[in-house]
PDB file of C-alpha atoms in Angstrom:
ATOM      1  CA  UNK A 283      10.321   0.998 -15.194  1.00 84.00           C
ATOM      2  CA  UNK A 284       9.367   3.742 -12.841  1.00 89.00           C
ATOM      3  CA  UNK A 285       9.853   4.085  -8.832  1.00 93.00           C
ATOM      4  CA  UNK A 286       7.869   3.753  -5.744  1.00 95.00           C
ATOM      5  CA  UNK A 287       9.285   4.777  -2.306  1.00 96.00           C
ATOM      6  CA  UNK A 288       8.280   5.323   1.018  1.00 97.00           C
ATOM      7  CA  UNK A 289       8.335   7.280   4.212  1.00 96.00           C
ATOM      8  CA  UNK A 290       6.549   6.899   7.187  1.00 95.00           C
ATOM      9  CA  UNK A 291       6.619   9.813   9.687  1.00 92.00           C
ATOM     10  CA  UNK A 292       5.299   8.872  13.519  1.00 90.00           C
ATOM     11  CA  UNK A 293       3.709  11.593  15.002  1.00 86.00           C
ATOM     12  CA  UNK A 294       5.283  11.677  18.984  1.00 82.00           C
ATOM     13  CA  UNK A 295       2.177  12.881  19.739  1.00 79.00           C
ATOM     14  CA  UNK A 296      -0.331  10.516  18.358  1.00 75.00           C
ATOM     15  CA  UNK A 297       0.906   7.653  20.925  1.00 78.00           C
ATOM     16  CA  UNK A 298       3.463   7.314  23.683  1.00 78.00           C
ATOM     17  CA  UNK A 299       5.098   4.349  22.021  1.00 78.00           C
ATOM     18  CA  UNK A 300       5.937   6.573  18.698  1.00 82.00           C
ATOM     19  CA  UNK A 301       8.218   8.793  21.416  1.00 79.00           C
ATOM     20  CA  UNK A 302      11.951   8.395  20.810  1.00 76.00           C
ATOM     21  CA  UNK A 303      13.369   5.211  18.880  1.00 78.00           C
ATOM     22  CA  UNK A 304      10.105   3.740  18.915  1.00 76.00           C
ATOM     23  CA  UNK A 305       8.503   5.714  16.557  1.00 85.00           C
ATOM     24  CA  UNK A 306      11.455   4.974  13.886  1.00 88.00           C
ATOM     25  CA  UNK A 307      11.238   1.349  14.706  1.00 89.00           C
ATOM     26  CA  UNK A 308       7.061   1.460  13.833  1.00 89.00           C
ATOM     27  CA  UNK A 309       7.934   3.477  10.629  1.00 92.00           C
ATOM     28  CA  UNK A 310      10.929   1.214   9.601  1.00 93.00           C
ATOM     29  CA  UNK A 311       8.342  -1.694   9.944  1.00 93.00           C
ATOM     30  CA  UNK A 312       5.558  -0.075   8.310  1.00 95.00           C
ATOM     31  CA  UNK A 313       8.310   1.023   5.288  1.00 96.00           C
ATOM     32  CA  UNK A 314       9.261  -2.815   4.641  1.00 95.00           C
ATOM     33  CA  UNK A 315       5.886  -3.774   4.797  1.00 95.00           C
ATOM     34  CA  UNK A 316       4.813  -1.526   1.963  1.00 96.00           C
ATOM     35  CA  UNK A 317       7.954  -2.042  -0.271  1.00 96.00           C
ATOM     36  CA  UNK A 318       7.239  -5.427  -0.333  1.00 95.00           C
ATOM     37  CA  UNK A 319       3.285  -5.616  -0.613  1.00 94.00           C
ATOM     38  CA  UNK A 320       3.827  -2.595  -3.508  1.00 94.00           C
ATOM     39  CA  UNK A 321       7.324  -4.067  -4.789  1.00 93.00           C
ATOM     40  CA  UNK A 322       8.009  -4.471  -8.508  1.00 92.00           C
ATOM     41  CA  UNK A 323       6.664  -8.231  -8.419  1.00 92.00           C
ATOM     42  CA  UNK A 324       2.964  -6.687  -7.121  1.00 93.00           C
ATOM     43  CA  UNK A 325       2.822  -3.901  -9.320  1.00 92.00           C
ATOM     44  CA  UNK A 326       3.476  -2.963 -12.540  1.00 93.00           C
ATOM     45  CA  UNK A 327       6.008  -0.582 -12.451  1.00 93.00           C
ATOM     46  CA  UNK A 328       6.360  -0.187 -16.212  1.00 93.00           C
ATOM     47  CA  UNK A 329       3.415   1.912 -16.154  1.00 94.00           C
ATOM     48  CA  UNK A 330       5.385   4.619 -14.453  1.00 93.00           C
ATOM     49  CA  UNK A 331       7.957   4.621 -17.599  1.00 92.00           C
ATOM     50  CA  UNK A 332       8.066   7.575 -19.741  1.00 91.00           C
ATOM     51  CA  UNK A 333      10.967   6.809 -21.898  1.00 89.00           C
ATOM     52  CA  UNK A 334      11.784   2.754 -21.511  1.00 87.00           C
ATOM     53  CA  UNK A 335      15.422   2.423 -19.936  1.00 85.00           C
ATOM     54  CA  UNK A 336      15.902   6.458 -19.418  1.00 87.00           C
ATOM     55  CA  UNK A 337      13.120   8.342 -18.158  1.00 90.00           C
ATOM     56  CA  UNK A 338      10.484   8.039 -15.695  1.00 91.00           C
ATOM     57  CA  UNK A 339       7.876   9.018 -12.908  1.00 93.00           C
ATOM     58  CA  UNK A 340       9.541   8.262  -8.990  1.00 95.00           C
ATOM     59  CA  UNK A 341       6.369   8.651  -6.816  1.00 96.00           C
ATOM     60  CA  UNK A 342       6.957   9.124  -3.158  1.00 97.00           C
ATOM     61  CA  UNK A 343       4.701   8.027  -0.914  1.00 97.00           C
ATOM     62  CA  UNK A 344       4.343  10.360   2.298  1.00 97.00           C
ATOM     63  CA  UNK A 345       2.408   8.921   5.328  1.00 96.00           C
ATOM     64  CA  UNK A 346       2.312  11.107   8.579  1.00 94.00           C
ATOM     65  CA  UNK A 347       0.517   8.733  11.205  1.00 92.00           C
ATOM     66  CA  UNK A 348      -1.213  11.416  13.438  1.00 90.00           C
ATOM     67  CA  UNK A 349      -3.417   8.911  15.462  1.00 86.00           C
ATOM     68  CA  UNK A 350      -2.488   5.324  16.506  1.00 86.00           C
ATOM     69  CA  UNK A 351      -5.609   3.076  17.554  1.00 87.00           C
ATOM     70  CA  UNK A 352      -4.053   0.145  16.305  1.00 87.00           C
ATOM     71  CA  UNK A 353      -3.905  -2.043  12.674  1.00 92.00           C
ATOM     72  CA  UNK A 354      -1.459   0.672  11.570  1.00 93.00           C
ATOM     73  CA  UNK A 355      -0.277  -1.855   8.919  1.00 94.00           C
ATOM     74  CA  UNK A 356      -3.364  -2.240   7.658  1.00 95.00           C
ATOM     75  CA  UNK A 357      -4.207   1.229   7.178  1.00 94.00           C
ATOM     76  CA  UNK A 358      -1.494   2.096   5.986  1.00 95.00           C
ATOM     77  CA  UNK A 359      -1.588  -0.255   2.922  1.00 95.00           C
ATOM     78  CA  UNK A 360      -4.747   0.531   2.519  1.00 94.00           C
ATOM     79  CA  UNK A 361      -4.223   4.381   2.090  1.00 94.00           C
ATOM     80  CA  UNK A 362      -1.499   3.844   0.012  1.00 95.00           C
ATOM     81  CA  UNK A 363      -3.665   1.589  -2.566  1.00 93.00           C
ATOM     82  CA  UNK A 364      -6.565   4.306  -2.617  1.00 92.00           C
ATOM     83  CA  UNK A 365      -3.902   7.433  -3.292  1.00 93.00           C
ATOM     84  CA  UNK A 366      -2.393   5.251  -5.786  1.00 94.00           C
ATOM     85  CA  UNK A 367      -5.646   4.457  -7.541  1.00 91.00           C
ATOM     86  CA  UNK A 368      -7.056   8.509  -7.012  1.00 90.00           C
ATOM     87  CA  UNK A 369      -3.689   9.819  -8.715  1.00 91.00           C
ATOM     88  CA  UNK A 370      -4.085  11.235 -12.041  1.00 90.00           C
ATOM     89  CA  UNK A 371      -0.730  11.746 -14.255  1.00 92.00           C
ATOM     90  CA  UNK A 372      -0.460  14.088 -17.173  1.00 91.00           C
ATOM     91  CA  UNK A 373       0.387  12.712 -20.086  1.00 90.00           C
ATOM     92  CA  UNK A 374       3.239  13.278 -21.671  1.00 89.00           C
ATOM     93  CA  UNK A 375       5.054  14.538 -25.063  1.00 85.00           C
ATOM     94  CA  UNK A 376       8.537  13.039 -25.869  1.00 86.00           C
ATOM     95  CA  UNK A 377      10.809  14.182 -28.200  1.00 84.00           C
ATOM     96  CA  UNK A 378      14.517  13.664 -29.238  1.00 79.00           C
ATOM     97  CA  UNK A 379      16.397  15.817 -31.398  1.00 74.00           C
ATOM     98  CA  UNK A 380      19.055  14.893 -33.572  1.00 70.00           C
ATOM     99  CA  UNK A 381      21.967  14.779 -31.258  1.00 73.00           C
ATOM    100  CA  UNK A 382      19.349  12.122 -28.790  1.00 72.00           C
ATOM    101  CA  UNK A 383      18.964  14.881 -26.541  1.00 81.00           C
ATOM    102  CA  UNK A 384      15.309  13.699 -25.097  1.00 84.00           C
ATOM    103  CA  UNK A 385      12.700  16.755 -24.565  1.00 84.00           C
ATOM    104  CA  UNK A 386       9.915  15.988 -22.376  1.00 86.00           C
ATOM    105  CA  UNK A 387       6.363  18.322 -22.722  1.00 86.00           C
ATOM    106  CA  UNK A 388       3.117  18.061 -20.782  1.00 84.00           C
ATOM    107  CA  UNK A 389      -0.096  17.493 -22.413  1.00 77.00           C
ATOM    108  CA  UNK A 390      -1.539  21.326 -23.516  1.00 76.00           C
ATOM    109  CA  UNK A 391      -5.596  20.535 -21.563  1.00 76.00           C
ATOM    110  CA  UNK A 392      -5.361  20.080 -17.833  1.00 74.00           C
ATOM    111  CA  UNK A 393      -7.657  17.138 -18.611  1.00 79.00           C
ATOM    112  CA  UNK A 394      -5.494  14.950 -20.505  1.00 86.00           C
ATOM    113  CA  UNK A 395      -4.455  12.686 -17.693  1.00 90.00           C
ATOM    114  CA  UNK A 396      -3.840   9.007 -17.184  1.00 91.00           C
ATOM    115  CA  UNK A 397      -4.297   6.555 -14.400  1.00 91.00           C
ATOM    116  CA  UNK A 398      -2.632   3.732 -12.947  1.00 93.00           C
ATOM    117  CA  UNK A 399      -3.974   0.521 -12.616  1.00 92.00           C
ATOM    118  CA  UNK A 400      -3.735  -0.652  -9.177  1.00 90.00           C
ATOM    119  CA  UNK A 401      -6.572  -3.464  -9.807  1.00 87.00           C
ATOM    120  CA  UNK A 402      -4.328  -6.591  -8.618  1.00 86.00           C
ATOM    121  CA  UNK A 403      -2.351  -4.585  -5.928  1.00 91.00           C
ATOM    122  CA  UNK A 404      -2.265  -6.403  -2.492  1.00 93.00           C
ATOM    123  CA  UNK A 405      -4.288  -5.464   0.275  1.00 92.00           C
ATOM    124  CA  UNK A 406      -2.959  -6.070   3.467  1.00 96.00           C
ATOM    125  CA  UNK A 407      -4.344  -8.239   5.856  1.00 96.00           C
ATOM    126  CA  UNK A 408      -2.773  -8.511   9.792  1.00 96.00           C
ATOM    127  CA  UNK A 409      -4.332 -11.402  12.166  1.00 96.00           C
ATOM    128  CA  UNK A 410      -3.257 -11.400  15.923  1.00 94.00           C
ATOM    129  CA  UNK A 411      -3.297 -14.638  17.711  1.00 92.00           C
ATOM    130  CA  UNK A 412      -4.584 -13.565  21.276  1.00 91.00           C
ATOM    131  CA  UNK A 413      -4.093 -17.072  23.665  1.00 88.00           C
ATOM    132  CA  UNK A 414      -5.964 -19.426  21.541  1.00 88.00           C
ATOM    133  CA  UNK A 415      -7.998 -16.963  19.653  1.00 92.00           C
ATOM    134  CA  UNK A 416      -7.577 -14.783  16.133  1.00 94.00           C
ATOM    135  CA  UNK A 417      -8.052 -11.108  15.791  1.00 95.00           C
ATOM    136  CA  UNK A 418      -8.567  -8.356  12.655  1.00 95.00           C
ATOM    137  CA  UNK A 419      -8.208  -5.052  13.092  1.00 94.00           C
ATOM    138  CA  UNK A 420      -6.515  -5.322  16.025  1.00 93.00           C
ATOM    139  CA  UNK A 421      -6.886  -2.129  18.523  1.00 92.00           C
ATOM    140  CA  UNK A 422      -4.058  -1.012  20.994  1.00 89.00           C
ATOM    141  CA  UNK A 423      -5.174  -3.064  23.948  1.00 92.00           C
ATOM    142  CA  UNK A 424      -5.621  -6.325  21.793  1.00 94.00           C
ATOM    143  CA  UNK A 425      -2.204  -5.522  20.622  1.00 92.00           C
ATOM    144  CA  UNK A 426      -1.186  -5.104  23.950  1.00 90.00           C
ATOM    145  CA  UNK A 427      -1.190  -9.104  24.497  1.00 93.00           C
ATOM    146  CA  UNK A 428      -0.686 -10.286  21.512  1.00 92.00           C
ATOM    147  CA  UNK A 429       2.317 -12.817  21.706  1.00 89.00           C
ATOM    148  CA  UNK A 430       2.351 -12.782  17.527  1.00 93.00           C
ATOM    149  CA  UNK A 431       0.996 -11.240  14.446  1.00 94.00           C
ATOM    150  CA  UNK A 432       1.027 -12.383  10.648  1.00 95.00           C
ATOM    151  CA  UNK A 433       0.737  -9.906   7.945  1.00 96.00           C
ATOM    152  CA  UNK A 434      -0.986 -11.301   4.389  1.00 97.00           C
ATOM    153  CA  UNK A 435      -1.001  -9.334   1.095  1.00 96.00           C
ATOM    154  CA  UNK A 436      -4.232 -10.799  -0.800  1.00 96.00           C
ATOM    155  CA  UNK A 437      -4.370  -9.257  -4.051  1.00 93.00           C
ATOM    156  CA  UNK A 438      -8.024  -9.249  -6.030  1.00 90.00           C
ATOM    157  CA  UNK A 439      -7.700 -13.042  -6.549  1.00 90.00           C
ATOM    158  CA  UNK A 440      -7.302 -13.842  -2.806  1.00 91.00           C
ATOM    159  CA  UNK A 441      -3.910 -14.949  -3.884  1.00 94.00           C
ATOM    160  CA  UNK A 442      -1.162 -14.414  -0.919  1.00 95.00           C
ATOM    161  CA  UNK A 443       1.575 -12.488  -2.212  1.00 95.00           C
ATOM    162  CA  UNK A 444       3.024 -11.358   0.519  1.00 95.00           C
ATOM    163  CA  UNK A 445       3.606 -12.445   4.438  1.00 95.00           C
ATOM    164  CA  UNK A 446       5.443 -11.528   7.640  1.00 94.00           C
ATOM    165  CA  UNK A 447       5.235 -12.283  10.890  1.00 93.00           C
ATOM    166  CA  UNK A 448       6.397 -10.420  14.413  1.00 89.00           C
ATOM    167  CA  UNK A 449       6.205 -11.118  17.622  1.00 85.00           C
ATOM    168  CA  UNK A 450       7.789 -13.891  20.194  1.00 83.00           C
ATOM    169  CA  UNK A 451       4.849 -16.616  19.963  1.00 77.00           C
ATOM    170  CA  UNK A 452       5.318 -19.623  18.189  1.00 81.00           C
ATOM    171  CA  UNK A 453       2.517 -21.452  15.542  1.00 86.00           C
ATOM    172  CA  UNK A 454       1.538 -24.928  15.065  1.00 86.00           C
ATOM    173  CA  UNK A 455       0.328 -25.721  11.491  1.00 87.00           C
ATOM    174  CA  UNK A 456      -3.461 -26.241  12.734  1.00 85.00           C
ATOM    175  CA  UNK A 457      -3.016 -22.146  13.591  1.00 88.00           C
ATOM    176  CA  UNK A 458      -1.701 -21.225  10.614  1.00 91.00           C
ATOM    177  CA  UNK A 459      -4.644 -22.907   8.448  1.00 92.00           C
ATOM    178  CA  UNK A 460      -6.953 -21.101  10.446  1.00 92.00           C
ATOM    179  CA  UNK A 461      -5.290 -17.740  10.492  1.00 94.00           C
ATOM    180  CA  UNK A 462      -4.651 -17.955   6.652  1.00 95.00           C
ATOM    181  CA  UNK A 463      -8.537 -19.030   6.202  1.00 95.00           C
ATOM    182  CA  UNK A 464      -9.618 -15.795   8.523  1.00 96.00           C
ATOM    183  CA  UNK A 465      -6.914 -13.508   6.721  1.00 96.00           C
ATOM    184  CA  UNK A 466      -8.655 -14.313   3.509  1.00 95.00           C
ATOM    185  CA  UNK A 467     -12.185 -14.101   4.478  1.00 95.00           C
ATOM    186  CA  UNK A 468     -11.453 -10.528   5.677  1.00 95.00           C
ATOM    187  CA  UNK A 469      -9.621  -9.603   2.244  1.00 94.00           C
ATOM    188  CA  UNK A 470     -12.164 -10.227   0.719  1.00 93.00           C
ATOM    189  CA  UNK A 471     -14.381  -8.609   2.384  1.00 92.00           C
ATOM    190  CA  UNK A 472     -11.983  -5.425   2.255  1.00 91.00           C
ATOM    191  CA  UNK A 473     -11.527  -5.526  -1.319  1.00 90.00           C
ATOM    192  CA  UNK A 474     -15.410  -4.892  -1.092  1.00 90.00           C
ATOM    193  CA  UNK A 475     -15.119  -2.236   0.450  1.00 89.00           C
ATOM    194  CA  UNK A 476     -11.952  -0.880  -1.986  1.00 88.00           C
ATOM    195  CA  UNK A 477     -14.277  -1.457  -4.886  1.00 86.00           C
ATOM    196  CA  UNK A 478     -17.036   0.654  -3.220  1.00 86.00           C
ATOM    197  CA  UNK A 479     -14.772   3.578  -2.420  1.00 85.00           C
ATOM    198  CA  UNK A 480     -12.955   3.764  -5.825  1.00 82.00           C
ATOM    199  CA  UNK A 481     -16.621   3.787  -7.439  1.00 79.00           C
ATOM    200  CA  UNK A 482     -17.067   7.020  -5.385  1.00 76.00           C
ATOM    201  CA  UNK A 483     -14.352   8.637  -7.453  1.00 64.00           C
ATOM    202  CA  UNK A 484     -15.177  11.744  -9.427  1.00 53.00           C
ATOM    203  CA  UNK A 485     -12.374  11.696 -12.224  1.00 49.00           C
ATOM    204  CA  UNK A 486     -13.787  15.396 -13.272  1.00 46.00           C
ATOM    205  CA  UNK A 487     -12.370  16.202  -9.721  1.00 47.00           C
ATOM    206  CA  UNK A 488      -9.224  15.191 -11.034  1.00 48.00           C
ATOM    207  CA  UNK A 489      -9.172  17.071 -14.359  1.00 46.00           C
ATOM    208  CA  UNK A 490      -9.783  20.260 -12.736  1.00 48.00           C
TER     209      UNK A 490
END
């Protein structure tokens, strides 16, 4: 089974609140997020195994947030699930000799690649309750007064397979029906637009 970690770097210059501890605290939250919507229960991680049990590919994910607008969550996942899905791997020669010594070669063309499949991977999803109304996509100043926020992982099903919430306000069960109903109306609506942008995707850009 392979490996998938990440680190989020905030910027002190994109926005005042990334100054300091703040920034951490964003990136800390953005980290769990991820790890969990991209976790081993999400994603096949097998596909990342070169030798089963002994060898395999540890991807890091880097994200430097330069700009904050707002939805960083979002975008973030989002990102992550379109360099995941535009990564090409070579692929891979394994040999062991007699004492079990493993030898690993790469492919001899520059074209013999492989890519993962990232079909049922989550997309994330963030709806901010606003007094008695629901936002997506959220921008600083509807952050701002937002008293609480849910996070949804849809994956290409509009199955939830992932949630977490932050913030001080409190939900009755009428709110949460209608928040979960919006969440998934807008994931599937973004996994849309994933499809569209993937189908963009020159794979001899890739080989080259």
């Amino acid at each position: 089974m392979g490996k998938l970690d990440f680190f989020v770097d905030c910027s002190a210059n994109a926005a005042p609140e990334f100054q300091g501890r703040g920034g951490e605290q964003i990136a800390s939250l953005i980290v769990n997020i991820l790890s969990n919507l991209f976790s081993a229960k999400n994603f096949d991680l097998t596909q990342l195994s070169i030798v089963a049990g002994k060898k395999c590919w540890h991807l890091y994910v880097d994200i430097v947030l330069l700009e904050s607008s707002g939805n960083l969550y979002d975008a973030c996942a989002l990102a992550t699930k379109l360099a995941l899905a535009r990564a090409r791997f070579p692929l891979l020669s394994v040999k062991s000799d007699d004492e079990g010594q493993i030898e690993i070669d790469f492919a001899n063309e520059t074209d013999e690649v492989f890519k993962l499949n990232v079909e049922s991977l989550p997309h994330s999803v963030s709806v901010c309750k606003i007094g008695n109304n629901y936002v997506v996509d959220s921008d600083l100043k509807e952050e701002s007064v937002t008293k609480v926020r849910i996070t949804f992982g849809f994956d290409n099903k509009a199955n939830i397979r992932y949630t977490s919430k932050d913030g001080f306000g409190s939900l009755d069960p009428d709110s949460l029906y209608s928040i979960v109903d919006i969440a998934k109306n807008s994931s599937q609506k973004l996994q849309e637009f994933y499809i569209e942008a993937i189908s963009t995707i020159d794979d001899k850009y890739f080989s080259n």
